[in-house]
Short mmCIF file of C-alpha atoms in Angstrom, two decimals:
data_model
loop_
_atom_site.label_atom_id
_atom_site.label_comp_id
_atom_site.label_asym_id
_atom_site.label_seq_id
_atom_site.Cartn_x
_atom_site.Cartn_y
_atom_site.Cartn_z
CA MET A 1 -9.07 16.37 -17.97
CA LYS A 2 -9.72 14.15 -14.93
CA ARG A 3 -9.74 11.01 -17.05
CA TYR A 4 -6.17 11.73 -18.11
CA ILE A 5 -4.84 11.96 -14.54
CA PRO A 6 -4.05 8.20 -14.28
CA LEU A 7 -2.32 8.24 -17.66
CA ILE A 8 -0.25 11.28 -16.72
CA ILE A 9 0.84 9.63 -13.46
CA PHE A 10 1.64 6.42 -15.33
CA TRP A 11 3.72 8.34 -17.86
CA LEU A 12 5.59 10.24 -15.13
CA ALA A 13 6.27 6.97 -13.36
CA LEU A 14 7.74 5.44 -16.51
CA VAL A 15 9.89 8.48 -17.16
CA HIS A 16 11.23 8.56 -13.63
CA SER A 17 11.68 4.83 -13.06
CA SER A 18 15.32 4.65 -13.97
CA THR A 19 16.00 1.20 -12.53
CA ALA A 20 15.80 -1.65 -14.99
CA TRP A 21 16.51 -5.08 -13.63
CA ALA A 22 18.14 -7.72 -15.75
CA PHE A 23 17.43 -11.41 -15.60
CA GLY A 24 19.33 -12.88 -12.67
CA GLU A 25 18.25 -10.18 -10.21
CA CYS A 26 15.39 -9.82 -7.80
CA GLY A 27 13.98 -6.31 -7.91
CA LEU A 28 13.10 -5.58 -4.31
CA SER A 29 9.85 -3.83 -4.97
CA CYS A 30 8.50 -7.11 -6.35
CA CYS A 31 8.93 -8.73 -2.98
CA ILE A 32 7.92 -6.02 -0.60
CA GLY A 33 4.50 -6.47 0.92
CA GLY A 34 2.32 -3.47 1.60
CA ALA A 35 2.52 -2.01 5.04
CA VAL A 36 -1.02 -0.77 5.28
CA ASN A 37 -3.01 -2.78 2.84
CA SER A 38 -2.55 -5.27 0.13
CA GLY A 39 -2.20 -2.56 -2.47
CA GLY A 40 0.30 -0.36 -0.73
CA ALA A 41 3.91 -0.28 -1.82
CA LEU A 42 6.87 0.35 0.39
CA ALA A 43 9.32 2.49 -1.48
CA GLU A 44 13.06 2.53 -1.04
CA ASN A 45 13.08 6.25 -1.77
CA LEU A 46 9.59 7.42 -2.64
CA GLY A 47 6.37 5.61 -3.35
CA LEU A 48 3.37 6.95 -5.18
CA SER A 49 -0.01 5.37 -5.43
CA PHE A 50 -3.08 6.53 -7.30
CA GLN A 51 -6.46 5.00 -6.58
CA TYR A 52 -9.86 5.39 -8.16
CA GLU A 53 -12.88 4.35 -6.12
CA TYR A 54 -16.39 3.97 -7.46
CA MET A 55 -19.11 3.33 -4.90
CA HIS A 56 -22.68 2.53 -5.87
CA MET A 57 -25.39 2.99 -3.25
CA GLU A 58 -29.02 2.15 -3.94
CA SER A 59 -30.41 -0.14 -1.24
CA ILE A 60 -32.04 1.40 1.80
CA LEU A 61 -31.96 -0.44 5.09
CA ASP A 62 -34.25 -0.01 8.05
CA GLY A 63 -32.00 -1.47 10.73
CA GLY A 64 -31.03 -4.74 9.11
CA ARG A 65 -34.07 -5.01 6.81
CA GLU A 66 -34.19 -3.74 3.24
CA ILE A 67 -36.91 -1.26 2.43
CA SER A 68 -37.85 0.33 -0.88
CA PRO A 69 -37.39 4.09 -1.40
CA THR A 70 -41.17 4.54 -1.59
CA GLY A 71 -41.54 2.48 1.57
CA ALA A 72 -39.06 4.78 3.30
CA LEU A 73 -40.95 7.80 1.97
CA ASN A 74 -44.32 6.55 3.15
CA GLN A 75 -42.92 5.60 6.55
CA ASN A 76 -41.68 9.14 7.25
CA TRP A 77 -43.88 11.46 5.20
CA LYS A 78 -46.47 13.35 7.16
CA ARG A 79 -49.51 14.93 5.56
CA GLY A 80 -48.94 18.60 4.91
CA GLY A 81 -45.19 18.28 4.90
CA TYR A 82 -42.64 16.91 2.46
CA TYR A 83 -39.97 14.25 2.76
CA THR A 84 -36.98 13.21 0.65
CA VAL A 85 -35.10 9.95 0.45
CA PRO A 86 -32.09 9.10 -1.69
CA ASP A 87 -32.88 6.96 -4.72
CA ASN A 88 -29.36 6.18 -5.75
CA MET A 89 -26.00 7.65 -5.00
CA ILE A 90 -22.64 7.37 -6.75
CA MET A 91 -19.59 8.42 -4.82
CA GLU A 92 -16.29 8.57 -6.65
CA LYS A 93 -12.94 9.23 -5.07
CA TYR A 94 -9.51 9.77 -6.60
CA THR A 95 -6.74 9.35 -4.07
CA LEU A 96 -3.08 10.13 -4.48
CA THR A 97 -0.85 8.64 -1.78
CA ALA A 98 2.81 9.49 -1.37
CA ALA A 99 5.06 7.38 0.87
CA TYR A 100 8.45 8.46 2.11
CA PRO A 101 10.61 6.11 4.21
CA ALA A 102 12.43 8.41 6.61
CA THR A 103 14.35 5.51 8.17
CA GLU A 104 14.33 1.78 7.72
CA ARG A 105 11.56 1.55 10.36
CA LEU A 106 9.64 4.76 9.93
CA GLN A 107 7.63 5.72 6.90
CA PHE A 108 5.49 8.78 6.32
CA LEU A 109 2.39 8.78 4.18
CA GLY A 110 0.47 11.69 2.70
CA ILE A 111 -3.01 10.94 1.38
CA LEU A 112 -4.71 13.43 -0.92
CA PRO A 113 -8.31 12.65 -1.93
CA TYR A 114 -10.51 14.27 -4.54
CA VAL A 115 -14.19 13.41 -4.27
CA LYS A 116 -17.12 13.58 -6.63
CA ASN A 117 -20.59 12.76 -5.34
CA ASN A 118 -23.85 12.43 -7.24
CA MET A 119 -27.30 11.61 -5.91
CA ASP A 120 -30.82 11.15 -7.25
CA MET A 121 -33.59 11.69 -4.74
CA LEU A 122 -37.29 11.00 -4.42
CA MET A 123 -39.44 13.66 -2.79
CA LYS A 124 -42.99 13.29 -1.60
CA SER A 125 -44.57 16.71 -1.61
CA SER A 126 -47.18 18.13 0.73
CA THR A 127 -49.83 17.07 -1.78
CA GLY A 128 -48.56 13.49 -1.73
CA THR A 129 -47.00 13.62 -5.19
CA VAL A 130 -43.71 11.74 -5.54
CA MET A 131 -41.07 13.46 -7.68
CA ARG A 132 -37.57 12.46 -8.65
CA HIS A 133 -34.82 15.02 -8.77
CA ARG A 134 -31.05 15.09 -8.99
CA MET A 135 -28.83 16.88 -6.55
CA ASP A 136 -26.08 19.07 -8.00
CA THR A 137 -22.79 17.20 -8.26
CA VAL A 138 -20.56 17.89 -5.31
CA ASP A 139 -16.88 17.62 -6.07
CA GLY A 140 -13.64 18.96 -4.75
CA LEU A 141 -10.52 18.31 -2.75
CA GLY A 142 -11.18 16.12 0.26
CA ASP A 143 -9.48 15.99 3.62
CA ILE A 144 -5.74 15.35 3.42
CA SER A 145 -4.40 12.79 5.88
CA LEU A 146 -0.85 12.44 7.13
CA LEU A 147 0.34 9.18 8.65
CA GLY A 148 3.49 7.90 10.28
CA LEU A 149 4.02 4.14 10.14
CA TYR A 150 6.50 2.50 12.45
CA THR A 151 7.72 -1.05 11.97
CA ALA A 152 7.56 -2.24 15.56
CA TYR A 153 8.81 -5.68 14.61
CA THR A 154 9.86 -7.53 11.51
CA ASP A 155 11.86 -10.69 11.18
CA ALA A 156 13.24 -9.70 7.78
CA PRO A 157 13.44 -6.44 5.87
CA ILE A 158 12.08 -7.50 2.50
CA ARG A 159 10.07 -10.67 2.61
CA PRO A 160 9.21 -10.98 6.28
CA SER A 161 7.19 -13.83 7.67
CA ARG A 162 6.11 -11.72 10.65
CA ARG A 163 5.74 -7.97 10.81
CA LEU A 164 3.93 -5.59 13.12
CA THR A 165 3.37 -2.03 11.99
CA LEU A 166 1.89 0.71 14.16
CA GLY A 167 0.64 3.98 12.80
CA LEU A 168 -0.43 7.37 14.01
CA GLY A 169 -1.98 9.97 11.78
CA LEU A 170 -3.96 13.12 11.44
CA LYS A 171 -6.84 13.87 9.11
CA THR A 172 -6.78 17.55 8.31
CA PRO A 173 -9.80 19.72 7.39
CA THR A 174 -8.68 20.65 3.87
CA GLY A 175 -11.92 19.65 2.14
CA LYS A 176 -14.88 22.01 2.02
CA ASN A 177 -17.69 21.16 4.42
CA ASP A 178 -20.01 24.04 3.60
CA GLU A 179 -20.93 23.21 0.01
CA ARG A 180 -24.40 24.38 -0.86
CA THR A 181 -26.86 23.43 -3.57
CA SER A 182 -27.92 25.90 -6.27
CA THR A 183 -30.89 26.77 -4.06
CA GLY A 184 -28.55 27.75 -1.25
CA ALA A 185 -29.29 24.81 1.03
CA MET A 186 -26.43 23.09 2.79
CA VAL A 187 -25.47 19.86 1.05
CA HIS A 188 -25.99 16.72 3.16
CA ALA A 189 -23.12 16.16 5.59
CA MET A 190 -22.11 12.80 4.09
CA MET A 191 -21.95 14.35 0.61
CA GLN A 192 -19.57 17.13 1.65
CA PRO A 193 -15.97 16.71 0.42
CA GLY A 194 -14.57 17.41 3.89
CA SER A 195 -15.56 17.20 7.54
CA GLY A 196 -14.04 20.45 8.81
CA SER A 197 -12.35 18.68 11.69
CA TRP A 198 -8.87 17.64 12.79
CA ASP A 199 -9.08 13.94 13.57
CA PRO A 200 -6.42 11.60 14.93
CA LEU A 201 -5.98 8.20 13.30
CA PHE A 202 -4.63 5.09 14.99
CA LEU A 203 -3.49 2.10 13.00
CA ALA A 204 -2.11 -1.37 13.60
CA ASN A 205 -1.21 -3.98 11.03
CA TYR A 206 0.03 -7.49 11.62
CA MET A 207 1.36 -9.57 8.77
CA ARG A 208 2.09 -13.28 8.88
CA ALA A 209 3.39 -14.93 5.77
CA PHE A 210 3.51 -18.57 4.74
CA TYR A 211 4.86 -17.85 1.28
CA PRO A 212 3.30 -17.84 -1.20
CA LEU A 213 0.37 -17.12 1.15
CA ILE A 214 0.35 -13.85 3.07
CA LEU A 215 -2.15 -13.09 5.82
CA GLN A 216 -2.73 -9.62 7.21
CA ALA A 217 -4.92 -8.04 9.86
CA ASN A 218 -5.52 -4.29 9.94
CA LEU A 219 -7.13 -2.11 12.54
CA LEU A 220 -7.80 1.58 11.93
CA TYR A 221 -9.52 3.79 14.46
CA HIS A 222 -10.66 7.20 13.24
CA LEU A 223 -11.41 9.45 16.19
CA SER A 224 -13.70 12.16 14.87
CA ASN A 225 -13.92 15.64 16.30
CA LYS A 226 -16.43 18.42 15.82
CA GLY A 227 -16.01 20.26 12.54
CA ASP A 228 -15.98 24.03 12.21
CA GLU A 229 -19.62 23.95 11.05
CA GLY A 230 -20.61 22.11 14.21
CA TYR A 231 -21.05 18.66 12.68
CA GLU A 232 -19.28 15.73 14.29
CA TYR A 233 -19.06 12.48 12.39
CA GLY A 234 -19.16 9.34 14.47
CA ASP A 235 -15.90 7.62 15.27
CA GLN A 236 -15.10 4.78 12.93
CA LEU A 237 -13.36 1.49 13.48
CA SER A 238 -12.24 -0.33 10.35
CA TYR A 239 -10.89 -3.84 10.48
CA ASP A 240 -9.61 -5.99 7.65
CA LEU A 241 -8.56 -9.59 7.32
CA ILE A 242 -6.57 -10.11 4.16
CA ALA A 243 -5.33 -13.26 2.48
CA ARG A 244 -3.06 -12.82 -0.48
CA LEU A 245 -1.60 -15.54 -2.67
CA GLN A 246 1.44 -14.93 -4.83
CA ALA A 247 0.10 -16.94 -7.73
CA HIS A 248 2.94 -15.95 -10.03
CA ASN A 249 6.07 -13.80 -9.79
CA TYR A 250 4.03 -10.88 -10.99
CA ILE A 251 0.50 -11.75 -9.94
CA ASN A 252 -1.11 -11.72 -6.51
CA LEU A 253 -4.64 -12.91 -5.88
CA GLY A 254 -6.39 -11.91 -2.72
CA LEU A 255 -9.52 -12.10 -0.66
CA GLU A 256 -10.37 -9.64 2.06
CA ILE A 257 -12.97 -9.27 4.73
CA ASN A 258 -13.43 -5.56 5.43
CA GLY A 259 -15.45 -4.51 8.42
CA ILE A 260 -16.59 -1.09 9.55
CA HIS A 261 -18.23 -0.04 12.77
CA ALA A 262 -19.28 3.59 12.69
CA TRP A 263 -20.81 5.39 15.62
CA ARG A 264 -23.60 7.97 15.34
CA ASP A 265 -22.92 11.50 14.08
CA LYS A 266 -23.81 14.60 16.09
CA ASP A 267 -24.96 17.89 14.61
CA HIS A 268 -24.11 20.26 17.46
CA ASP A 269 -25.34 23.43 15.74
CA GLY A 270 -28.17 21.88 13.74
CA LYS A 271 -26.90 23.29 10.45
CA TYR A 272 -27.25 20.04 8.55
CA SER A 273 -30.21 18.46 10.34
CA HIS A 274 -33.70 18.33 8.87
CA PRO A 275 -35.01 15.08 10.31
CA LEU A 276 -38.64 15.87 9.58
CA SER A 277 -38.07 16.46 5.88
CA SER A 278 -35.02 14.42 4.84
CA MET A 279 -33.79 10.93 5.54
CA MET A 280 -30.28 12.07 4.65
CA ASP A 281 -30.24 14.91 7.15
CA ASN A 282 -30.96 13.01 10.31
CA PRO A 283 -28.04 12.26 12.66
CA ASP A 284 -30.15 9.54 14.27
CA TYR A 285 -29.90 7.77 10.93
CA THR A 286 -26.14 7.48 11.06
CA GLY A 287 -23.80 4.83 12.42
CA LEU A 288 -23.64 1.30 11.10
CA ASN A 289 -21.99 -2.08 11.08
CA SER A 290 -20.84 -3.38 7.71
CA ILE A 291 -18.82 -6.35 6.57
CA PHE A 292 -17.65 -6.63 2.97
CA LEU A 293 -16.12 -9.48 1.05
CA SER A 294 -13.48 -8.18 -1.34
CA PRO A 295 -11.71 -10.29 -3.95
CA HIS A 296 -8.79 -8.54 -5.57
CA PHE A 297 -5.87 -9.10 -7.85
CA GLN A 298 -2.57 -7.29 -8.22
CA ILE A 299 -0.26 -7.33 -11.19
CA LYS A 300 3.34 -6.24 -10.73
CA ILE A 301 4.97 -4.72 -13.73
CA PRO A 302 8.33 -6.38 -14.44
CA ASN A 303 11.49 -4.29 -14.49
CA THR A 304 9.82 -1.38 -12.77
CA GLY A 305 8.70 -0.66 -9.24
CA GLY A 306 5.10 -0.54 -10.37
CA SER A 307 1.95 -2.52 -9.81
CA VAL A 308 -1.73 -2.26 -10.54
CA GLN A 309 -4.54 -3.61 -8.41
CA VAL A 310 -8.26 -4.06 -8.77
CA LYS A 311 -10.54 -4.77 -5.83
CA TYR A 312 -14.27 -5.42 -5.82
CA GLN A 313 -16.26 -5.10 -2.61
CA THR A 314 -19.66 -6.57 -1.96
CA PRO A 315 -21.48 -6.38 1.37
CA VAL A 316 -22.18 -9.60 3.25
CA PHE A 317 -23.63 -7.95 6.34
CA GLN A 318 -24.99 -4.48 6.95
CA GLU A 319 -26.97 -3.14 9.87
CA VAL A 320 -27.69 0.53 10.33
CA ASN A 321 -29.17 2.87 12.86
CA GLY A 322 -32.59 3.98 11.60
CA LEU A 323 -32.97 4.32 7.84
CA GLN A 324 -29.88 4.59 5.70
CA GLN A 325 -28.85 4.11 2.13
CA VAL A 326 -26.02 1.60 2.04
CA VAL A 327 -23.27 0.48 -0.30
CA ASP A 328 -24.35 -2.11 -2.87
CA TRP A 329 -20.95 -2.53 -4.40
CA ARG A 330 -17.66 -0.74 -4.67
CA ILE A 331 -14.73 -1.09 -7.03
CA LEU A 332 -11.24 0.20 -6.30
CA MET A 333 -8.51 0.39 -8.90
CA SER A 334 -5.05 1.55 -8.08
CA THR A 335 -1.56 1.77 -9.42
CA SER A 336 1.50 2.06 -7.18
CA TRP A 337 5.07 2.95 -8.01
CA ALA A 338 8.19 2.71 -5.91
CA PHE A 339 11.07 4.88 -7.07
CA MET B 1 -20.30 2.32 -15.89
CA SER B 2 -18.75 5.78 -16.03
CA LYS B 3 -16.24 6.86 -18.67
CA THR B 4 -13.59 7.20 -15.97
CA LEU B 5 -14.16 3.60 -14.88
CA ARG B 6 -13.85 2.35 -18.46
CA ALA B 7 -10.72 4.44 -19.06
CA LEU B 8 -9.11 3.01 -15.92
CA ILE B 9 -9.92 -0.59 -16.88
CA LEU B 10 -8.27 -0.02 -20.28
CA PHE B 11 -5.34 1.63 -18.53
CA ILE B 12 -4.83 -1.37 -16.22
CA ILE B 13 -4.95 -3.79 -19.15
CA ALA B 14 -2.38 -1.68 -21.00
CA VAL B 15 -0.10 -1.50 -17.98
CA ALA B 16 -0.36 -5.23 -17.28
CA ALA B 17 0.64 -6.25 -20.79
CA PRO B 18 4.44 -6.01 -20.19
CA THR B 19 4.23 -8.85 -17.61
CA LEU B 20 5.06 -11.19 -20.48
CA VAL B 21 8.40 -9.50 -21.08
CA GLU B 22 11.62 -10.85 -19.52
CA GLY B 23 15.17 -9.51 -19.36
CA GLY B 24 18.55 -10.47 -20.89
CA PRO B 25 21.40 -12.88 -20.05
CA ILE B 26 23.53 -13.00 -16.87
CA PRO B 27 26.70 -10.91 -17.26
CA SER B 28 30.00 -12.65 -16.41
CA LEU B 29 31.95 -10.28 -14.14
CA GLU B 30 31.10 -6.76 -15.12
CA LEU B 31 31.75 -4.73 -12.02
CA THR B 32 30.75 -1.12 -11.92
CA PRO B 33 33.44 1.11 -10.45
CA PRO B 34 32.28 3.57 -7.82
CA GLY B 35 32.00 7.13 -9.09
CA GLU B 36 34.76 8.32 -6.77
CA ALA B 37 37.05 6.51 -4.38
CA ALA B 38 34.09 6.03 -2.07
CA VAL B 39 34.49 4.77 1.43
CA ALA B 40 32.26 1.75 1.95
CA PRO B 41 29.51 2.62 4.43
CA ASP B 42 30.06 0.68 7.62
CA ILE B 43 27.69 -2.10 8.53
CA ALA B 44 27.06 -3.19 12.09
CA LEU B 45 24.80 -6.21 12.45
CA ASN B 46 24.58 -9.46 14.35
CA ASP B 47 25.82 -12.74 12.94
CA LEU B 48 23.87 -15.99 13.07
CA ASN B 49 25.08 -16.62 16.62
CA GLY B 50 23.83 -13.22 17.75
CA ASN B 51 27.31 -11.76 18.02
CA PRO B 52 27.83 -8.20 16.79
CA ALA B 53 29.99 -7.83 13.70
CA SER B 54 30.89 -4.94 11.45
CA LEU B 55 32.50 -4.28 8.10
CA SER B 56 35.06 -2.00 9.74
CA GLY B 57 36.12 -4.96 11.87
CA TYR B 58 37.64 -6.46 8.71
CA ARG B 59 39.73 -3.39 7.82
CA GLY B 60 43.05 -4.58 6.43
CA LYS B 61 41.41 -7.41 4.47
CA VAL B 62 39.77 -7.47 1.08
CA VAL B 63 36.05 -7.97 1.62
CA LEU B 64 33.40 -9.21 -0.75
CA LEU B 65 30.26 -7.72 0.75
CA HIS B 66 27.45 -9.83 -0.59
CA PHE B 67 23.75 -9.00 -0.14
CA TRP B 68 21.44 -11.95 -0.67
CA ALA B 69 18.29 -13.67 0.49
CA SER B 70 17.26 -17.31 0.57
CA TRP B 71 14.03 -16.60 -1.31
CA CYS B 72 15.93 -14.98 -4.19
CA LEU B 73 16.54 -17.66 -6.83
CA PRO B 74 19.46 -15.88 -8.56
CA CYS B 75 21.07 -15.52 -5.12
CA ARG B 76 20.73 -19.24 -4.47
CA ASP B 77 22.23 -20.04 -7.86
CA GLU B 78 25.11 -17.65 -7.27
CA PHE B 79 26.01 -18.79 -3.76
CA PRO B 80 28.05 -21.91 -4.71
CA LYS B 81 30.21 -19.67 -6.95
CA ILE B 82 30.91 -17.31 -4.09
CA LYS B 83 31.70 -20.24 -1.85
CA ALA B 84 34.11 -21.62 -4.47
CA LEU B 85 35.89 -18.24 -4.67
CA TRP B 86 36.14 -18.04 -0.88
CA GLN B 87 37.57 -21.55 -0.66
CA ARG B 88 40.33 -20.62 -3.12
CA LEU B 89 41.24 -17.43 -1.23
CA LYS B 90 40.24 -18.06 2.37
CA ASP B 91 43.80 -18.53 3.56
CA LYS B 92 44.76 -15.10 2.24
CA ASP B 93 43.56 -11.71 3.47
CA PHE B 94 40.14 -12.17 1.92
CA VAL B 95 36.74 -12.51 3.53
CA VAL B 96 33.21 -12.84 2.26
CA LEU B 97 30.68 -11.01 4.40
CA ALA B 98 27.25 -12.30 3.51
CA ILE B 99 24.46 -9.88 4.43
CA ALA B 100 21.20 -11.80 4.66
CA GLU B 101 18.13 -9.75 3.70
CA ASP B 102 16.17 -12.47 5.33
CA SER B 103 14.85 -13.69 8.66
CA HIS B 104 17.36 -15.18 11.07
CA LYS B 105 15.61 -18.53 10.78
CA ALA B 106 15.71 -18.61 6.99
CA ALA B 107 19.32 -17.39 6.81
CA GLU B 108 20.45 -19.95 9.38
CA ALA B 109 18.71 -22.81 7.57
CA PHE B 110 20.26 -21.77 4.25
CA ALA B 111 23.75 -21.34 5.75
CA LYS B 112 23.52 -24.78 7.33
CA LYS B 113 22.30 -26.42 4.14
CA GLU B 114 25.00 -24.78 2.02
CA ASP B 115 27.64 -25.31 4.71
CA ILE B 116 28.76 -21.70 4.52
CA GLY B 117 32.08 -21.12 6.24
CA PHE B 118 32.19 -17.32 6.04
CA PRO B 119 30.28 -14.89 8.28
CA VAL B 120 26.59 -14.35 7.65
CA LEU B 121 25.10 -11.17 9.12
CA VAL B 122 21.34 -10.71 9.42
CA ASP B 123 20.02 -7.36 8.22
CA GLN B 124 16.77 -7.66 10.17
CA TYR B 125 15.45 -4.13 9.62
CA GLY B 126 17.22 -3.45 6.33
CA SER B 127 19.61 -0.80 7.64
CA ALA B 128 22.51 -2.13 5.53
CA LEU B 129 20.28 -2.44 2.49
CA ARG B 130 19.27 1.17 2.93
CA SER B 131 22.77 2.53 3.52
CA TYR B 132 23.95 0.95 0.26
CA GLY B 133 20.81 2.02 -1.61
CA ILE B 134 20.22 -1.48 -2.91
CA LYS B 135 17.17 -2.02 -5.10
CA ALA B 136 17.80 -5.55 -6.35
CA LEU B 137 19.40 -8.77 -5.12
CA PRO B 138 21.95 -10.23 -5.27
CA ALA B 139 24.24 -7.25 -4.93
CA SER B 140 27.97 -7.48 -4.29
CA TYR B 141 30.58 -4.89 -3.34
CA LEU B 142 34.33 -5.33 -3.38
CA VAL B 143 35.97 -3.43 -0.55
CA ASN B 144 39.75 -3.00 -0.51
CA ARG B 145 42.09 -3.20 2.47
CA GLU B 146 41.58 0.51 3.21
CA GLY B 147 37.79 0.12 3.36
CA ARG B 148 37.12 1.79 0.01
CA LEU B 149 34.76 0.48 -2.61
CA GLU B 150 36.54 -0.92 -5.66
CA GLY B 151 33.59 -2.23 -7.62
CA MET B 152 29.98 -3.26 -7.36
CA ALA B 153 27.67 -5.67 -9.09
CA VAL B 154 23.91 -5.85 -9.11
CA GLY B 155 22.77 -9.28 -10.19
CA ALA B 156 24.55 -12.64 -10.29
CA ARG B 157 28.20 -12.86 -11.40
CA GLU B 158 30.66 -15.63 -12.21
CA TRP B 159 32.54 -15.38 -8.92
CA ASP B 160 34.17 -18.79 -9.46
CA SER B 161 35.82 -17.59 -12.66
CA ASN B 162 39.54 -16.97 -13.06
CA ALA B 163 38.71 -13.34 -13.78
CA ALA B 164 37.26 -12.96 -10.29
CA TYR B 165 40.15 -14.83 -8.71
CA ASP B 166 42.71 -12.68 -10.53
CA LEU B 167 40.91 -9.45 -9.66
CA ILE B 168 40.74 -10.19 -5.95
CA SER B 169 44.23 -11.68 -5.82
CA GLY B 170 45.44 -8.41 -7.30
CA MET B 171 43.67 -6.48 -4.57
CA ILE B 172 45.18 -8.68 -1.85
CA LYS B 173 48.76 -8.12 -3.02
#
């Protein structure tokens, strides 16, 4: 059923997109740059966006140095005990975003994620035998976020050359954060669909356009609070530099630099922490600095308010606290519709 | 690669295919009447000199309220026709109010280049665009002496035609 979700949304969008523009008109949605990111659409009435994210994690870093899974096992395993490290992890996320412009300067966004996480692990037993096993798939509704975006300045309403947008939001604890494996153990904190906490979000976006080239800078600060299970993710600062070229009326090409600085997590009640037996369950092994290079392209669909976008992310710099499995590559595909 | 990933790639290819399709010809002067005798929403913006101006300030005159932008090619092509119409009727109770969905700088440069003699108002935050529910440019609204909408057009029109002249002359009388 899940594979049909994009097609259903696409079909609904076609059915409800009543505006058809003839030759000799400029449909406004074709000219409106995204407020938050290069894929976002500003709707005149309502905007919907659906995104699929596929993240592949396999490499393990020790600080800034790559280490093999067996190397990580041997480094932490102690005779008589056991230790597990992740071998590879696939995190998928389906995100539905709805945008509603309350006024010409204020827009509200609702972001609804659905996550699906899979992980293979290597375990070195007390006898020194290394075994591979797969964690049960964790999937479910994630944490819904609500955002208000305010256009603090723009020099034009549709195709501005300068625009500053400020945002304030709240991440709600709608996703489960107490998922357990079939053996009854708490699933690793980072694999849980939700965090269990109410977290404020602060956002700033500056856009400067030299058409057909558009430059954007984003800053997003996620202030994390303690979840109801006692786990507190580290705060996270995301920053993006985006260059987008309108190569054709209906095609945008782009290149982004996406940076993340995440602070260390804290497990106040110790429910998720097993530092002596699991690399994944060690709050000291959280927090990182990452920079990704992300080429993308966007195709706008003529005579509709729709567009599709594909973005590929590859890391150019990653440094972590302790030992952590990191992102090797990520692909994001989205379709947006303005009604 | 997962099945979902493959399905989405196919979906994107399918959705992108219509980019090769274009629309039909420019209509001559097909104005859409408003559903009811609707009062034109008022517009209060600044002109290119920074002076406040409003649609209601022209009550008693026939107004062609014209939404445009300098980056919109059909708008640029249509502008000389609107200017020609205005030049034929400017000495009567007729005014063109050009609402620029553009930056002040771009609108000013375009107005200077085209030597526009009628008022140009800058809709910096899109409040006028929003109040008229406009989704495409150019868009034009004919407002009668009482401030009611008589007709609207989305897309370029032959404003320099005799049909346009006769229509507006009839409204002025």
